[in-house]
C-alpha cells in the first residue's frame, strides 16, 4: 500500500477499505468533496497521519489499534483531544462536531479490554449502520448520476472522434489525389482535365481517320466504274 494517499477529487476514495497493516507511517490527505464517502480506515501497527478538509472525512470510521498512533487534523476531531466536542445532532455515533467548517470522522479507539478482532467487528458494525442512513443513500444516488454523466460524456467524445476521423479520411483522399495529379501532370493541370483532353483528341482523330477512309473508298469505287465505262465505250 502507498505510504501517502492524496484524495483531492470528488468521491476520490469512495467506498475504499484502507488498511495500514503495520506500515511504520501512513499519511492520508482527504480534501475532495465527499472524498471518503462510504470508506473505512484501519490503522493497525502504524503511525497514521490523517488530514481532513471540508466534508471529505465526514463520518468516516477510523479504527485505531493499541499498537497504533493517530495524528488527526483538525485535532479537535480526535476524541482524545481536550478540544473535542461531541456532535449534538447524533451523539450515538461518537462523531465530533464541525471544526471551523470541517466535518469530523468517527474515531474508534481500541478499548482496554478489546482485541483487534473485536475492534474490527465494532467498526464493521458502524459501517453497516452508516450504509442504512439517508446520507449514504444520497451518496449512492449522486454516484449513480455522476457515472451516467461520465458515460454520456465518453460516448459523445467517441462519436466526435469517429466523425473527425471520417472527415479527415475524406480530406486525406482528396489531398492525395491532388498531389498525384500535380506529380503526373504539373501544377496547373488536373487529372480530370487531362482525361477530358485525351478523350476529345482521341475522338477527333477517329473522326478524321473515318472521313479519310470513307472518302478514299468512295473515290476508288468511282474511278473504277469510270474506267470500266470508258472501256465499254
Short mmCIF file of N, CA, C and O in Angstrom, two decimals, residues 39-99:
data_model
loop_
_atom_site.label_atom_id
_atom_site.label_comp_id
_atom_site.label_asym_id
_atom_site.label_seq_id
_atom_site.Cartn_x
_atom_site.Cartn_y
_atom_site.Cartn_z
N UNK A 39 -16.14 5.02 2.91
CA UNK A 39 -14.86 4.36 3.12
C UNK A 39 -14.65 4.03 4.60
O UNK A 39 -15.40 4.47 5.47
N UNK A 40 -13.61 3.24 4.86
CA UNK A 40 -13.22 2.93 6.23
C UNK A 40 -11.70 2.86 6.30
O UNK A 40 -11.04 2.52 5.32
N UNK A 41 -11.15 3.20 7.47
CA UNK A 41 -9.70 3.23 7.65
C UNK A 41 -9.34 2.39 8.88
O UNK A 41 -9.86 2.63 9.98
N UNK A 42 -8.46 1.43 8.68
CA UNK A 42 -8.00 0.57 9.75
C UNK A 42 -6.53 0.87 10.02
O UNK A 42 -5.65 0.47 9.26
N UNK A 43 -6.27 1.61 11.09
CA UNK A 43 -4.91 1.98 11.46
C UNK A 43 -4.40 0.97 12.48
O UNK A 43 -4.78 1.00 13.65
N UNK A 44 -3.54 0.08 12.02
CA UNK A 44 -3.07 -1.01 12.87
C UNK A 44 -1.56 -1.14 12.76
O UNK A 44 -1.02 -1.35 11.68
N UNK A 45 -0.87 -0.99 13.91
CA UNK A 45 0.58 -1.13 13.95
C UNK A 45 1.30 -0.02 13.23
O UNK A 45 2.42 -0.21 12.76
N UNK A 46 0.68 1.15 13.10
CA UNK A 46 1.26 2.25 12.31
C UNK A 46 1.03 3.60 12.99
O UNK A 46 0.17 3.74 13.87
N UNK A 47 1.81 4.57 12.54
CA UNK A 47 1.52 5.96 12.87
C UNK A 47 0.74 6.53 11.70
O UNK A 47 1.26 6.62 10.59
N UNK A 48 -0.52 6.87 11.94
CA UNK A 48 -1.41 7.33 10.86
C UNK A 48 -1.62 8.83 10.95
O UNK A 48 -2.14 9.35 11.95
N UNK A 49 -1.23 9.53 9.88
CA UNK A 49 -1.41 10.98 9.78
C UNK A 49 -2.56 11.24 8.82
O UNK A 49 -2.42 11.01 7.62
N UNK A 50 -3.68 11.71 9.34
CA UNK A 50 -4.87 11.91 8.51
C UNK A 50 -5.29 13.37 8.59
O UNK A 50 -5.57 13.90 9.67
N UNK A 51 -5.32 14.00 7.41
CA UNK A 51 -5.65 15.43 7.30
C UNK A 51 -6.95 15.57 6.53
O UNK A 51 -7.05 15.14 5.39
N UNK A 52 -7.96 16.17 7.16
CA UNK A 52 -9.30 16.29 6.56
C UNK A 52 -9.65 17.74 6.26
O UNK A 52 -9.32 18.64 7.04
N UNK A 53 -10.33 17.96 5.13
CA UNK A 53 -10.85 19.28 4.75
C UNK A 53 -12.31 19.13 4.36
O UNK A 53 -12.72 18.10 3.81
N UNK A 54 -13.09 20.18 4.60
CA UNK A 54 -14.49 20.19 4.18
C UNK A 54 -15.26 18.99 4.72
O UNK A 54 -15.21 18.67 5.90
N UNK A 55 -15.97 18.30 3.81
CA UNK A 55 -16.73 17.10 4.21
C UNK A 55 -16.06 15.81 3.73
O UNK A 55 -16.69 14.77 3.65
N UNK A 56 -14.77 15.89 3.40
CA UNK A 56 -14.06 14.73 2.84
C UNK A 56 -14.07 13.53 3.79
O UNK A 56 -14.16 12.38 3.35
N UNK A 57 -13.97 13.78 5.10
CA UNK A 57 -13.89 12.69 6.09
C UNK A 57 -15.18 12.53 6.89
O UNK A 57 -15.19 11.82 7.91
N UNK A 58 -16.23 13.16 6.45
CA UNK A 58 -17.46 13.19 7.24
C UNK A 58 -17.95 11.79 7.63
O UNK A 58 -18.32 10.99 6.78
N UNK A 59 -17.94 11.52 8.94
CA UNK A 59 -18.45 10.26 9.45
C UNK A 59 -17.66 9.02 9.10
O UNK A 59 -18.09 7.90 9.38
N UNK A 60 -16.49 9.17 8.50
CA UNK A 60 -15.68 8.01 8.09
C UNK A 60 -15.11 7.32 9.32
O UNK A 60 -14.43 7.95 10.14
N UNK A 61 -15.35 6.02 9.50
CA UNK A 61 -14.82 5.32 10.66
C UNK A 61 -13.32 5.08 10.55
O UNK A 61 -12.84 4.56 9.54
N UNK A 62 -12.59 5.45 11.60
CA UNK A 62 -11.15 5.21 11.68
C UNK A 62 -10.91 4.38 12.94
O UNK A 62 -11.06 4.88 14.06
N UNK A 63 -10.57 3.11 12.74
CA UNK A 63 -10.26 2.27 13.90
C UNK A 63 -8.77 2.37 14.20
O UNK A 63 -7.94 2.28 13.31
N UNK A 64 -8.46 2.58 15.48
CA UNK A 64 -7.07 2.76 15.90
C UNK A 64 -6.73 1.67 16.91
O UNK A 64 -7.23 1.68 18.05
N UNK A 65 -5.88 0.73 16.49
CA UNK A 65 -5.48 -0.38 17.37
C UNK A 65 -4.54 0.12 18.47
O UNK A 65 -3.99 1.23 18.39
N UNK A 66 -4.36 -0.70 19.47
CA UNK A 66 -3.50 -0.32 20.60
C UNK A 66 -2.06 -0.09 20.16
O UNK A 66 -1.32 0.68 20.79
N UNK A 67 -1.67 -0.78 19.09
CA UNK A 67 -0.30 -0.68 18.59
C UNK A 67 -0.09 0.51 17.66
O UNK A 67 0.95 0.61 17.02
N UNK A 68 -1.08 1.39 17.58
CA UNK A 68 -1.05 2.49 16.59
C UNK A 68 -1.12 3.86 17.25
O UNK A 68 -1.53 4.01 18.40
N UNK A 69 -0.74 4.85 16.45
CA UNK A 69 -0.82 6.25 16.87
C UNK A 69 -1.55 7.04 15.78
O UNK A 69 -1.23 6.89 14.60
N UNK A 70 -2.52 7.85 16.20
CA UNK A 70 -3.28 8.65 15.24
C UNK A 70 -2.96 10.13 15.42
O UNK A 70 -3.07 10.68 16.52
N UNK A 71 -2.55 10.76 14.31
CA UNK A 71 -2.37 12.21 14.27
C UNK A 71 -3.43 12.76 13.32
O UNK A 71 -3.30 12.65 12.09
N UNK A 72 -4.49 13.32 13.89
CA UNK A 72 -5.65 13.75 13.11
C UNK A 72 -5.71 15.27 12.99
O UNK A 72 -5.51 15.99 13.98
N UNK A 73 -5.98 15.75 11.79
CA UNK A 73 -6.18 17.19 11.55
C UNK A 73 -7.56 17.40 10.94
O UNK A 73 -7.88 16.76 9.93
N UNK A 74 -8.39 18.25 11.59
CA UNK A 74 -8.10 19.03 12.81
C UNK A 74 -8.08 18.16 14.07
O UNK A 74 -8.83 17.19 14.17
N UNK A 75 -7.22 18.50 14.98
CA UNK A 75 -7.02 17.69 16.18
C UNK A 75 -8.25 17.67 17.06
O UNK A 75 -8.46 16.71 17.83
N UNK A 76 -9.13 18.68 16.94
CA UNK A 76 -10.34 18.72 17.75
C UNK A 76 -11.36 17.65 17.36
O UNK A 76 -12.35 17.46 18.05
N UNK A 77 -11.10 16.97 16.22
CA UNK A 77 -11.97 15.86 15.82
C UNK A 77 -11.61 14.56 16.54
O UNK A 77 -12.34 13.58 16.46
N UNK A 78 -10.45 14.58 17.22
CA UNK A 78 -9.97 13.38 17.94
C UNK A 78 -10.61 13.33 19.32
O UNK A 78 -10.46 14.29 20.11
N UNK A 79 -11.30 12.25 19.67
CA UNK A 79 -11.95 12.14 20.99
C UNK A 79 -10.98 12.27 22.16
O UNK A 79 -11.39 12.62 23.27
N UNK A 80 -9.69 11.99 21.93
CA UNK A 80 -8.70 12.11 23.00
C UNK A 80 -8.17 13.52 23.16
O UNK A 80 -7.36 13.77 24.06
N UNK A 81 -8.60 14.43 22.29
CA UNK A 81 -8.14 15.82 22.37
C UNK A 81 -9.03 16.61 23.34
O UNK A 81 -10.24 16.40 23.40
N UNK A 82 -8.41 17.54 24.05
CA UNK A 82 -9.14 18.33 25.05
C UNK A 82 -10.20 19.22 24.40
O UNK A 82 -11.21 19.56 25.04
N UNK A 83 -10.02 19.56 23.16
CA UNK A 83 -10.97 20.43 22.49
C UNK A 83 -12.09 19.71 21.77
O UNK A 83 -12.89 20.33 21.06
N UNK A 84 -12.15 18.37 21.94
CA UNK A 84 -13.17 17.57 21.25
C UNK A 84 -14.56 17.86 21.81
O UNK A 84 -14.77 17.90 23.04
N UNK A 85 -15.53 18.07 20.89
CA UNK A 85 -16.92 18.27 21.27
C UNK A 85 -17.79 17.29 20.50
O UNK A 85 -17.70 17.21 19.27
N UNK A 86 -18.61 16.55 21.21
CA UNK A 86 -19.46 15.55 20.57
C UNK A 86 -20.55 16.22 19.75
O UNK A 86 -21.10 17.25 20.13
N UNK A 87 -20.83 15.63 18.59
CA UNK A 87 -21.89 16.15 17.72
C UNK A 87 -23.23 15.97 18.42
O UNK A 87 -23.68 14.84 18.65
N UNK A 88 -23.90 17.06 18.72
CA UNK A 88 -25.15 17.01 19.47
C UNK A 88 -26.30 16.47 18.63
O UNK A 88 -27.29 15.96 19.18
N UNK A 89 -26.21 16.58 17.31
CA UNK A 89 -27.29 16.11 16.45
C UNK A 89 -27.43 14.58 16.50
O UNK A 89 -28.52 14.05 16.40
N UNK A 90 -26.30 13.90 16.62
CA UNK A 90 -26.33 12.43 16.66
C UNK A 90 -25.19 11.95 17.56
O UNK A 90 -24.19 11.39 17.08
N UNK A 91 -25.32 12.11 18.86
CA UNK A 91 -24.23 11.76 19.79
C UNK A 91 -23.92 10.26 19.83
O UNK A 91 -22.82 9.86 20.21
N UNK A 92 -24.85 9.43 19.42
CA UNK A 92 -24.64 7.98 19.48
C UNK A 92 -23.54 7.51 18.55
O UNK A 92 -22.95 6.44 18.76
N UNK A 93 -23.25 8.27 17.52
CA UNK A 93 -22.21 7.88 16.56
C UNK A 93 -20.81 8.12 17.11
O UNK A 93 -19.84 7.54 16.61
N UNK A 94 -20.69 8.99 18.08
CA UNK A 94 -19.39 9.31 18.63
C UNK A 94 -18.58 10.27 17.77
O UNK A 94 -17.39 10.48 18.01
N UNK A 95 -19.21 10.83 16.77
CA UNK A 95 -18.53 11.76 15.86
C UNK A 95 -18.50 13.15 16.49
O UNK A 95 -19.48 13.59 17.10
N UNK A 96 -17.38 13.84 16.31
CA UNK A 96 -17.25 15.18 16.85
C UNK A 96 -17.99 16.22 16.02
O UNK A 96 -18.32 15.99 14.85
N UNK A 97 -18.23 17.36 16.64
CA UNK A 97 -18.86 18.47 15.94
C UNK A 97 -17.90 19.07 14.90
O UNK A 97 -16.69 18.83 14.95
N UNK A 98 -18.45 19.85 13.99
CA UNK A 98 -17.63 20.50 12.98
C UNK A 98 -16.57 21.38 13.64
O UNK A 98 -16.82 22.01 14.67
N UNK A 99 -15.42 21.43 13.02
CA UNK A 99 -14.33 22.28 13.49
C UNK A 99 -13.97 23.24 12.38
O UNK A 99 -13.41 22.83 11.34
#
